[in-house]
Structure formats: C-alpha cells, structure tokens
C-alpha cells in the first residue's frame, strides 16, 4: 500500500513538474443533477422489478409443484413420480434460464442500461472534453470514484461547469 502511494505521489510530482493543469469532477453530483439520468434509473428499476417478479413467479410455481409432489408421492406410480420430477426440474430450469436472460452478464437489463446510459455518459464526456480543451486541463479526475483521491481542492472542481455546459441550472 505504501509503495503504491509513493508511486502515485512520484507520478503526480512528475506530471506537475511539466506545469500541467488538473481538474476534478464529481460524477455522482453531475448525474444526480441530470433529470434524464434519474428517469433512466427509474425506468431500469421498474423493468427490473417486473422481470424479477416473472422469475419469482416461476420459482414459486416450481416450489408449489414440489410441495404437491411431496404430498402425493405415496400415491404415485414410478412413471408418475418420474414425470412429476421432470416437470419440476423443467420449471426450475425455465426459471434459471429466464433469470440469466434478464439479469445475466449480457442480459436484457445490461442491454437496457447500456442503451439508456451511454448517451448520457457520452454527453458528459464531451462536455468535460470541451471544458478541458478550453481551459488546458491535462487530466480530469472523478472525485466520487475509488481512485484514491485523498484531497481535492474545490477550486479545481469543474462539476458545476460541466452541468452548465450540458444546459442544467445549478441551485
């Protein structure tokens, strides 16, 4: 840890030796002040709840089928037992596949989030880029990320300027 901090400090000193300019943004603050981001988040929450309910309904159906099977197992023939077990396993598999379809790494929720968030992120990136080029910033860091910023002067925070560039008023 100490070695990483020392390397970071040395890198920062090397960069400042060239008289480069830095700025900070607070991405969380910027996003909270963009209504389209809030709407997109709400839309994602609604669709996520809907899809989760579908998955849970299949899980409940499988659990009910299993409970009924347990209650009736003594009255069933071997063939009926096998059929019921297969039906239960198929229902559980259906639930698992639906969950993966909606919530998997390349699932529908991922695609939906990407389609809603990418335009907002690109707009922010372009505003930061324009401001950086105008003011001569060599580096812009996000103070809200886990980048290890211990202190950042509010004087170099351009978050409000980014919001203004995007057309949002600051309170």
Coordinates of C-alpha atoms in Angstrom, one line a residue, residues 19-162:
X19 CA 3.2 22.5 -15.3
X20 CA 0.2 20.6 -16.4
X21 CA -3.3 21.6 -15.2
X22 CA -5.7 19.3 -13.4
X23 CA -9.4 19.4 -12.6
X24 CA -11.8 17.3 -10.6
X25 CA -15.4 16.4 -11.3
X26 CA -17.9 14.7 -9.0
X27 CA -19.7 12.3 -11.4
X28 CA -22.3 11.3 -8.7
X29 CA -23.2 15.0 -8.2
X30 CA -23.4 15.6 -12.0
X31 CA -25.6 12.6 -12.6
X32 CA -27.9 13.5 -9.7
X33 CA -28.5 16.9 -11.4
X34 CA -29.4 15.4 -14.8
X35 CA -33.1 14.6 -15.0
X36 CA -32.6 12.2 -17.9
X37 CA -30.3 10.1 -15.7
X38 CA -32.9 10.0 -12.9
X39 CA -35.6 9.0 -15.4
X40 CA -33.4 6.3 -16.9
X41 CA -32.7 4.9 -13.4
X42 CA -36.4 4.8 -12.6
X43 CA -37.1 3.1 -15.9
X44 CA -34.4 0.5 -15.1
X45 CA -35.8 -0.1 -11.6
X46 CA -39.3 -0.6 -13.0
X47 CA -38.3 -3.1 -15.7
X48 CA -36.0 -4.9 -13.2
X49 CA -38.9 -5.3 -10.7
X50 CA -41.2 -6.6 -13.5
X51 CA -38.6 -9.1 -14.7
X52 CA -37.8 -10.1 -11.1
X53 CA -41.5 -10.8 -10.5
X54 CA -41.6 -13.0 -13.5
X55 CA -38.6 -15.0 -12.3
X56 CA -40.1 -15.3 -8.8
X57 CA -43.4 -16.4 -10.2
X58 CA -41.7 -19.3 -11.9
X59 CA -39.8 -20.1 -8.7
X60 CA -43.0 -20.1 -6.7
X61 CA -44.7 -22.3 -9.3
X62 CA -41.7 -24.8 -9.1
X63 CA -41.9 -24.8 -5.3
X64 CA -45.6 -25.4 -5.3
X65 CA -45.2 -28.3 -7.8
X66 CA -42.5 -29.8 -5.5
X67 CA -44.7 -29.4 -2.4
X68 CA -47.7 -31.0 -4.2
X69 CA -45.4 -33.8 -5.3
X70 CA -44.2 -34.4 -1.8
X71 CA -47.8 -34.6 -0.5
X72 CA -48.8 -37.0 -3.2
X73 CA -45.7 -39.1 -3.7
X74 CA -47.0 -42.1 -1.8
X75 CA -50.0 -42.3 -4.2
X76 CA -48.0 -42.0 -7.4
X77 CA -46.6 -44.8 -9.6
X78 CA -43.0 -44.8 -10.6
X79 CA -43.9 -43.4 -14.0
X80 CA -46.0 -40.6 -12.4
X81 CA -43.1 -39.8 -10.0
X82 CA -40.6 -39.6 -12.8
X83 CA -43.0 -37.3 -14.8
X84 CA -43.6 -35.0 -11.9
X85 CA -39.9 -34.8 -11.1
X86 CA -39.1 -33.9 -14.7
X87 CA -41.8 -31.3 -14.7
X88 CA -40.4 -29.7 -11.5
X89 CA -36.9 -29.8 -12.9
X90 CA -38.1 -28.2 -16.2
X91 CA -39.8 -25.4 -14.3
X92 CA -36.7 -24.7 -12.2
X93 CA -34.6 -24.7 -15.4
X94 CA -37.1 -22.4 -17.1
X95 CA -36.8 -20.0 -14.1
X96 CA -33.0 -20.2 -14.2
X97 CA -32.9 -19.5 -17.9
X98 CA -35.3 -16.6 -17.6
X99 CA -33.1 -15.1 -14.8
X100 CA -30.0 -15.5 -16.9
X101 CA -31.8 -13.9 -19.9
X102 CA -32.9 -10.9 -17.9
X103 CA -30.1 -10.4 -15.4
X104 CA -27.0 -12.2 -16.9
X105 CA -23.8 -10.5 -17.9
X106 CA -25.1 -9.9 -21.4
X107 CA -28.8 -10.0 -20.4
X108 CA -31.7 -7.7 -21.2
X109 CA -31.1 -5.5 -18.1
X110 CA -27.5 -4.9 -19.2
X111 CA -28.5 -4.0 -22.7
X112 CA -31.3 -1.7 -21.4
X113 CA -28.9 0.0 -19.0
X114 CA -26.4 0.5 -21.8
X115 CA -28.9 1.9 -24.2
X116 CA -30.2 4.4 -21.7
X117 CA -27.0 5.4 -20.0
X118 CA -24.5 5.5 -22.9
X119 CA -26.0 8.7 -24.5
X120 CA -25.9 10.5 -21.1
X121 CA -22.3 9.4 -20.4
X122 CA -21.2 10.4 -23.9
X123 CA -22.8 13.9 -23.4
X124 CA -20.9 14.3 -20.1
X125 CA -17.7 13.1 -21.6
X126 CA -18.0 15.6 -24.5
X127 CA -18.7 18.5 -22.1
X128 CA -15.7 17.5 -19.9
X129 CA -13.5 17.3 -23.0
X130 CA -14.7 20.7 -24.3
X131 CA -14.0 22.4 -21.0
X132 CA -10.7 20.6 -20.6
X133 CA -9.6 21.7 -24.1
X134 CA -10.8 25.3 -23.4
X135 CA -9.0 25.6 -20.1
X136 CA -6.0 23.5 -20.9
X137 CA -6.5 20.7 -18.4
X138 CA -4.3 17.7 -19.0
X139 CA -6.1 15.5 -16.5
X140 CA -9.6 15.4 -15.1
X141 CA -10.3 13.0 -12.2
X142 CA -13.6 11.8 -10.8
X143 CA -13.6 12.5 -7.1
X144 CA -16.6 10.3 -6.5
X145 CA -14.8 7.1 -7.7
X146 CA -12.4 4.9 -5.7
X147 CA -9.4 6.4 -7.4
X148 CA -7.7 7.2 -4.1
X149 CA -8.0 11.0 -4.1
X150 CA -7.2 12.0 -0.6
X151 CA -7.8 15.7 -1.1
X152 CA -9.0 17.8 -4.0
X153 CA -9.4 21.5 -3.8
X154 CA -12.9 22.8 -4.5
X155 CA -11.1 25.4 -6.7
X156 CA -10.3 22.8 -9.3
X157 CA -13.8 21.1 -9.2
X158 CA -15.5 21.7 -12.6
X159 CA -18.7 19.7 -11.9
X160 CA -21.0 22.8 -11.9
X161 CA -19.3 24.0 -15.1
X162 CA -20.0 20.6 -16.7

